[in-house]
mmCIF file with all atom_site columns, C-alpha atoms in Angstrom:
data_model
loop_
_atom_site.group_PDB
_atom_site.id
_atom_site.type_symbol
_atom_site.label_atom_id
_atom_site.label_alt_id
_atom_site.label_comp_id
_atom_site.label_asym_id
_atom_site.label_entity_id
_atom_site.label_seq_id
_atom_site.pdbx_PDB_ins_code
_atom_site.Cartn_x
_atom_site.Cartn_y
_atom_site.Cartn_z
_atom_site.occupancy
_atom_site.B_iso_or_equiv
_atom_site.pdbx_formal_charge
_atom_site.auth_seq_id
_atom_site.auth_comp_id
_atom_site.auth_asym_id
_atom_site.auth_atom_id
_atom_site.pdbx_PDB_model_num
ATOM 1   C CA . UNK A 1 1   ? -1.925  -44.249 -50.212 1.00 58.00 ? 291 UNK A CA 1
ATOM 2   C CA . UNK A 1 2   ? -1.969  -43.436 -53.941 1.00 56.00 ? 292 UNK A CA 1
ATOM 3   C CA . UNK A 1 3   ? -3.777  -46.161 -55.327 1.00 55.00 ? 293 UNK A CA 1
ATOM 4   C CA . UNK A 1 4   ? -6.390  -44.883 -52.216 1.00 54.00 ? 294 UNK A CA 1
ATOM 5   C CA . UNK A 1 5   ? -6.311  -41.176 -53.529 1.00 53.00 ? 295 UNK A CA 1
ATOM 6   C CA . UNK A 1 6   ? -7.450  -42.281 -56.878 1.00 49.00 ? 296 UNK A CA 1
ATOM 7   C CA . UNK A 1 7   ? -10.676 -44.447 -55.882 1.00 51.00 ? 297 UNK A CA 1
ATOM 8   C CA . UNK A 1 8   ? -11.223 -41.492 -53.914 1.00 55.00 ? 298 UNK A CA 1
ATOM 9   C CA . UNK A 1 9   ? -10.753 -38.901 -57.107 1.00 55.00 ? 299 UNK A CA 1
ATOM 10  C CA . UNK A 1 10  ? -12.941 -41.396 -59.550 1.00 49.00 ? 300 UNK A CA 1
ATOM 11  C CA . UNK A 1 11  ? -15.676 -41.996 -57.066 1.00 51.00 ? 301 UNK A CA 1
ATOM 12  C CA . UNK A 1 12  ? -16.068 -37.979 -56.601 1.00 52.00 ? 302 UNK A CA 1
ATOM 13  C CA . UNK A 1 13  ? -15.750 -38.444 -60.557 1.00 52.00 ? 303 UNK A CA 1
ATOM 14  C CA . UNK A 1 14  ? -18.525 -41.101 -60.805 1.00 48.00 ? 304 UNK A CA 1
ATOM 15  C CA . UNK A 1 15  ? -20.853 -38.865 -58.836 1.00 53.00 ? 305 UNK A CA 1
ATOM 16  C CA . UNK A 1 16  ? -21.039 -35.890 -61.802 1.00 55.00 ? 306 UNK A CA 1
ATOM 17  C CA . UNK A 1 17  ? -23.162 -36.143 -64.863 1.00 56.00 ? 307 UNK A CA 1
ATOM 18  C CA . UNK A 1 18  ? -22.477 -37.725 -67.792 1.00 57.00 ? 308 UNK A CA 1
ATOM 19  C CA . UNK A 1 19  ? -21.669 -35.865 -71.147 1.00 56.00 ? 309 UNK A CA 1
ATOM 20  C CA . UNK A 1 20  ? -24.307 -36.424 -73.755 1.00 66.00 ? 310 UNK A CA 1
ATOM 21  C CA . UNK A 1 21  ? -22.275 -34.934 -76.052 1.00 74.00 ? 311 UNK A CA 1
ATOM 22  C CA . UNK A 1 22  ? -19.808 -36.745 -78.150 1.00 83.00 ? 312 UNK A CA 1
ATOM 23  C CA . UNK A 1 23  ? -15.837 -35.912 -76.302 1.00 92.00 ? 313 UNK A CA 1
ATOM 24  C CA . UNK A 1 24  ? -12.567 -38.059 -76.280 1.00 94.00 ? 314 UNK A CA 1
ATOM 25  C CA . UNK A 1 25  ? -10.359 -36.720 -73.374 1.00 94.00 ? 315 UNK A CA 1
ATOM 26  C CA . UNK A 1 26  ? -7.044  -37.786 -74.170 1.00 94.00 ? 316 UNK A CA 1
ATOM 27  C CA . UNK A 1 27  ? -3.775  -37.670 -71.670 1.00 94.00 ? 317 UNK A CA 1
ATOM 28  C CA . UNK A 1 28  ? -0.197  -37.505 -72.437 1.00 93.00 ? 318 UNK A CA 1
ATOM 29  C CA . UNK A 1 29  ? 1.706   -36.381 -75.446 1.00 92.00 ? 319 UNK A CA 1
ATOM 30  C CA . UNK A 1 30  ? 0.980   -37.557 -78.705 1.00 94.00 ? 320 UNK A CA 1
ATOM 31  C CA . UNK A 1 31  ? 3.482   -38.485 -81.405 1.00 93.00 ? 321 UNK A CA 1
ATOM 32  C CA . UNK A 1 32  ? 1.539   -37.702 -84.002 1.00 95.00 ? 322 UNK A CA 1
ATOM 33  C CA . UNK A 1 33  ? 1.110   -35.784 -86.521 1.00 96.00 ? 323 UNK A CA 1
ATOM 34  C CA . UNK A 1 34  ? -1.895  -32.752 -86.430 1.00 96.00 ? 324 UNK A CA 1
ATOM 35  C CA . UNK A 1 35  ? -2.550  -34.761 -89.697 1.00 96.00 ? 325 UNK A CA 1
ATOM 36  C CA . UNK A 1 36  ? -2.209  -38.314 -88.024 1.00 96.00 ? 326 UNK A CA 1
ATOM 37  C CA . UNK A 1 37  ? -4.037  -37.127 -84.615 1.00 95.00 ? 327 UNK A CA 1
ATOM 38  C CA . UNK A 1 38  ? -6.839  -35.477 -86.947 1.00 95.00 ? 328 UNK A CA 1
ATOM 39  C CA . UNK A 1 39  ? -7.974  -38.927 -88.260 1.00 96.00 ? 329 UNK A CA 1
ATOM 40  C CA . UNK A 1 40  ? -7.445  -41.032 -85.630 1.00 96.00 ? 330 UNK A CA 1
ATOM 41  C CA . UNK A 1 41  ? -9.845  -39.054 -83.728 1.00 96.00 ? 331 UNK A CA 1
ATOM 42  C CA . UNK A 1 42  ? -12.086 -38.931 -86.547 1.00 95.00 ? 332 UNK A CA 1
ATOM 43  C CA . UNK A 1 43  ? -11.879 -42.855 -86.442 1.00 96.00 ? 333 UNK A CA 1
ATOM 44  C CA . UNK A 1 44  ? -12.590 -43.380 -82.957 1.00 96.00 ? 334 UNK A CA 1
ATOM 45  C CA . UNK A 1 45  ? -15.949 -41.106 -83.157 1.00 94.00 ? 335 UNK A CA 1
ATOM 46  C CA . UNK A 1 46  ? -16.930 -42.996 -86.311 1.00 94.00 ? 336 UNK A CA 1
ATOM 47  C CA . UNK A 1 47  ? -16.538 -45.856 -84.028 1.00 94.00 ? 337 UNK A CA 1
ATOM 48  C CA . UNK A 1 48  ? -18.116 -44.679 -81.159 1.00 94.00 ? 338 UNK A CA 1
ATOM 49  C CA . UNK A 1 49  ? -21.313 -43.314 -82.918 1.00 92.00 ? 339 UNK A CA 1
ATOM 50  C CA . UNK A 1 50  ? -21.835 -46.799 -84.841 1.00 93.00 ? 340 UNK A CA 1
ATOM 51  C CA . UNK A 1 51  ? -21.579 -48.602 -81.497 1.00 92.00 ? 341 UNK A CA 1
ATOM 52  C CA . UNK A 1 52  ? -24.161 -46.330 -80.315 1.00 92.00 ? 342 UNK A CA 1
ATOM 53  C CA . UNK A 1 53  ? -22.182 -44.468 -77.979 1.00 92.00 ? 343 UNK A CA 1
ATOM 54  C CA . UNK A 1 54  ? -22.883 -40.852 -77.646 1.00 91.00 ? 344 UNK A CA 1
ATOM 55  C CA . UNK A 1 55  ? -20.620 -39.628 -74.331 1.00 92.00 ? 345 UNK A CA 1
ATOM 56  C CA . UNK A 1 56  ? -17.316 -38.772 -73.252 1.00 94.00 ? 346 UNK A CA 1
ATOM 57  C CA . UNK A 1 57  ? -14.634 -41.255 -73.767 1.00 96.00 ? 347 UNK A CA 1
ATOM 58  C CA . UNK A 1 58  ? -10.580 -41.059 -73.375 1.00 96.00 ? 348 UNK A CA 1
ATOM 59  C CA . UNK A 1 59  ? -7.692  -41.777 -75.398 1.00 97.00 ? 349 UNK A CA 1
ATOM 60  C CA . UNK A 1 60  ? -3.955  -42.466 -73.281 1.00 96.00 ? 350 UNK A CA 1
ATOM 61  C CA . UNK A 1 61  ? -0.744  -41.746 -75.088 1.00 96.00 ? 351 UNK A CA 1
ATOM 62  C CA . UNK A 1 62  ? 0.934   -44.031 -74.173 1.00 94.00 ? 352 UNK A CA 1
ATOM 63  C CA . UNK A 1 63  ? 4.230   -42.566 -73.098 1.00 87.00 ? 353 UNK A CA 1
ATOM 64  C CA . UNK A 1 64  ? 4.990   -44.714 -69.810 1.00 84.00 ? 354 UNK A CA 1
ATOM 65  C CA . UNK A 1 65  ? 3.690   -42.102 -67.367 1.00 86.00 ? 355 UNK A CA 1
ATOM 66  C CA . UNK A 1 66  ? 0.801   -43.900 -64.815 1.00 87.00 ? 356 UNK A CA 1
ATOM 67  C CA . UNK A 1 67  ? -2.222  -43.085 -65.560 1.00 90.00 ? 357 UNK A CA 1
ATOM 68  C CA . UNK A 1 68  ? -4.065  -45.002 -63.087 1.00 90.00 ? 358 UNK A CA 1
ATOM 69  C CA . UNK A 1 69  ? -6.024  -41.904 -61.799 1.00 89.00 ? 359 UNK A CA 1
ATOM 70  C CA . UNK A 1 70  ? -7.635  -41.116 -65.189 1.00 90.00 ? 360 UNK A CA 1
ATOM 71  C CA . UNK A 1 71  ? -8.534  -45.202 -65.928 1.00 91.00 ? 361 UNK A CA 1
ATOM 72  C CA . UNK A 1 72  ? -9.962  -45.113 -62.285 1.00 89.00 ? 362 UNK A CA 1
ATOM 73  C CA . UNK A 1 73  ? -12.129 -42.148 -63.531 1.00 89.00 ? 363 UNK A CA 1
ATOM 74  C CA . UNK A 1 74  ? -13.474 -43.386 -66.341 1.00 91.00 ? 364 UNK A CA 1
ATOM 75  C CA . UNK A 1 75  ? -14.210 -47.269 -65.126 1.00 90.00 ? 365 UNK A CA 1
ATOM 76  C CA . UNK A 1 76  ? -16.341 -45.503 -62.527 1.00 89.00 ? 366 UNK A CA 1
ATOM 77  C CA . UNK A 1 77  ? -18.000 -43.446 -64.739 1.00 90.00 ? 367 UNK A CA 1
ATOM 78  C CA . UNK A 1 78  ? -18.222 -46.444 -67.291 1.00 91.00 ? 368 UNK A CA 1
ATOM 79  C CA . UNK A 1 79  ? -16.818 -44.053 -69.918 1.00 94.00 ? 369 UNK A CA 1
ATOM 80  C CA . UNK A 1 80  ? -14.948 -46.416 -72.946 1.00 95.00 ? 370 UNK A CA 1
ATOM 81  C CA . UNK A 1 81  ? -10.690 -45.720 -72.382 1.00 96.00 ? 371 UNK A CA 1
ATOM 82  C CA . UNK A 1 82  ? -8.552  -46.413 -75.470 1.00 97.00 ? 372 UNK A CA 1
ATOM 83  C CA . UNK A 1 83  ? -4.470  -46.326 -75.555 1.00 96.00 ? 373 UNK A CA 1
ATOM 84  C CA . UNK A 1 84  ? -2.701  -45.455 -78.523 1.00 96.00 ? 374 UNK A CA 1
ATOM 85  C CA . UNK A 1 85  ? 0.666   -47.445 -78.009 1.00 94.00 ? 375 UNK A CA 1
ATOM 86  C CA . UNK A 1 86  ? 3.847   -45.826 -78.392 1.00 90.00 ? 376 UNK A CA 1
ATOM 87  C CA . UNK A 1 87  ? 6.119   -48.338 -77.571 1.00 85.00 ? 377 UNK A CA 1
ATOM 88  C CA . UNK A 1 88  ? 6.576   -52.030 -78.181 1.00 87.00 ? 378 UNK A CA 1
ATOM 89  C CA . UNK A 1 89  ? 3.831   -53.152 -76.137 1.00 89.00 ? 379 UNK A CA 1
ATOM 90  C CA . UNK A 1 90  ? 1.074   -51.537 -74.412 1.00 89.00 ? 380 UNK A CA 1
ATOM 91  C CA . UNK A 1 91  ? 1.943   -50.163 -70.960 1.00 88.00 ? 381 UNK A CA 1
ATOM 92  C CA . UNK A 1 92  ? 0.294   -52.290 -67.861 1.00 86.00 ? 382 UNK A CA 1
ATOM 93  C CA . UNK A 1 93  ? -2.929  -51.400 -66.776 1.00 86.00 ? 383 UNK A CA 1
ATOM 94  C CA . UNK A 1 94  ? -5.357  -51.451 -63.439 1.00 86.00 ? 384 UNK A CA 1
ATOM 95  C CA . UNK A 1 95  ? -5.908  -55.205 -61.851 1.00 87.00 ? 385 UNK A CA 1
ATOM 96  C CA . UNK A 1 96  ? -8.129  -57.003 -63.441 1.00 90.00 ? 386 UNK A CA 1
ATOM 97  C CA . UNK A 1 97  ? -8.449  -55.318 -66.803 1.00 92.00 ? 387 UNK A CA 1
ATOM 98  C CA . UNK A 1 98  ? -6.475  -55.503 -70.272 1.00 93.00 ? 388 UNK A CA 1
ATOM 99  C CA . UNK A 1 99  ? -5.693  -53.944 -73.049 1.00 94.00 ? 389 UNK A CA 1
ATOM 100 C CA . UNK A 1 100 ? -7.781  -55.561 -76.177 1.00 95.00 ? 390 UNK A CA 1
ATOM 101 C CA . UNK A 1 101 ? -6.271  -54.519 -79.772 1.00 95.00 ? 391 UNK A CA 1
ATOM 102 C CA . UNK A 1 102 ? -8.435  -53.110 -82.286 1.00 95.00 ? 392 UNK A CA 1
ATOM 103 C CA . UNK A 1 103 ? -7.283  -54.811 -85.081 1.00 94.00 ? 393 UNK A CA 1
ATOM 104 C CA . UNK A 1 104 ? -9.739  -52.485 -87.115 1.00 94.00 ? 394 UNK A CA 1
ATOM 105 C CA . UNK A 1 105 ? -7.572  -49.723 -87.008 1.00 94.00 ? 395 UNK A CA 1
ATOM 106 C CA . UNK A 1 106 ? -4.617  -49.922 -89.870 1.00 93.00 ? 396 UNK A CA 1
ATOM 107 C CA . UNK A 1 107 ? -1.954  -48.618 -87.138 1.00 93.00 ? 397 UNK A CA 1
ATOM 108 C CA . UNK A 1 108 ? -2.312  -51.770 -85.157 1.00 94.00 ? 398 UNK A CA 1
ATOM 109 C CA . UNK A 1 109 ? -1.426  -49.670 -82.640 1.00 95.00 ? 399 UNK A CA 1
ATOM 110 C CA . UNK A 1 110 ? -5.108  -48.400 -80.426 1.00 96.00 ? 400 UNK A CA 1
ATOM 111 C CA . UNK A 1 111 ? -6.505  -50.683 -77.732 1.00 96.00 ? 401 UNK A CA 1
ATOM 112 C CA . UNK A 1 112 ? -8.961  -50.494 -76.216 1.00 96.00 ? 402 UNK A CA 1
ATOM 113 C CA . UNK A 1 113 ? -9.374  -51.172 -71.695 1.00 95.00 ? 403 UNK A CA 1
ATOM 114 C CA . UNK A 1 114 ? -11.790 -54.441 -71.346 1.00 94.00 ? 404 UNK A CA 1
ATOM 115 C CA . UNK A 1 115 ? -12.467 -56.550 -68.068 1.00 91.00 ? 405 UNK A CA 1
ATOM 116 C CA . UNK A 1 116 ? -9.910  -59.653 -67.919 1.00 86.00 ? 406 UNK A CA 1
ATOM 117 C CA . UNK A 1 117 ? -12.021 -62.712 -68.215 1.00 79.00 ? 407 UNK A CA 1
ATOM 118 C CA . UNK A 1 118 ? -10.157 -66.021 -66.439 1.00 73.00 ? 408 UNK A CA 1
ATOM 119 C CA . UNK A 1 119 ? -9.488  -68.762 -68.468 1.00 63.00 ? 409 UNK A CA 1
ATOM 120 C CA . UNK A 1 120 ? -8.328  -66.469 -71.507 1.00 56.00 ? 410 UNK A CA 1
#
């Protein structure tokens, strides 16, 4: 029933209009630093704007709660999704997507939601 609420909720989503203006959503609580949370946003926009990408985008902290709602959300809006990993590995995510590392990053710690290709 959940997993049916949440296509629901990101199909309603996917029917609003995009941001053109640059945003990062992000969900959960950070452990960072105001310092540390400053330029890791900072970072991701630098990112985003050399890619291109103008719109909204979100950032997960990753602190084990399910976010499958939000990812739902932004796949259907085809809005980017990064994870900043708290723990020893990244948390699961929806069927049929991954988390990719940015290796880019110094942390070592931001991914980034792809599609799962098979045979990788």
């Amino acid at each position: 029933m959940k997993k049916y609420l949440n296509l629901v909720t990101a199909l309603l989503a996917s029917l609003k209009p995009k941001s053109e203006l640059p945003i990062i959503d992000s969900y959960g609580e950070s452990p960072l630093t105001q310092e540390q949370q400053q330029a890791l946003m900072e970072w991701l926009f630098a990112s985003l704007m050399g890619a291109g990408y103008f719109g909204k985008a979100h950032l997960i902290w990753d602190d084990g709660q399910d976010r499958e709602r939000e990812i739902f959300t932004a796949l259907m809006r085809n809005e980017p999704i990064f994870l900043y990993r708290q723990g020893g590995r990244a948390s699961p995510t929806v069927e049929g997507y991954c988390w990719r590392l940015i290796g880019e990053h110094p942390s070592l710690r931001v991914y980034q939601l792809e599609m799962e290709v098979e045979g990788e």
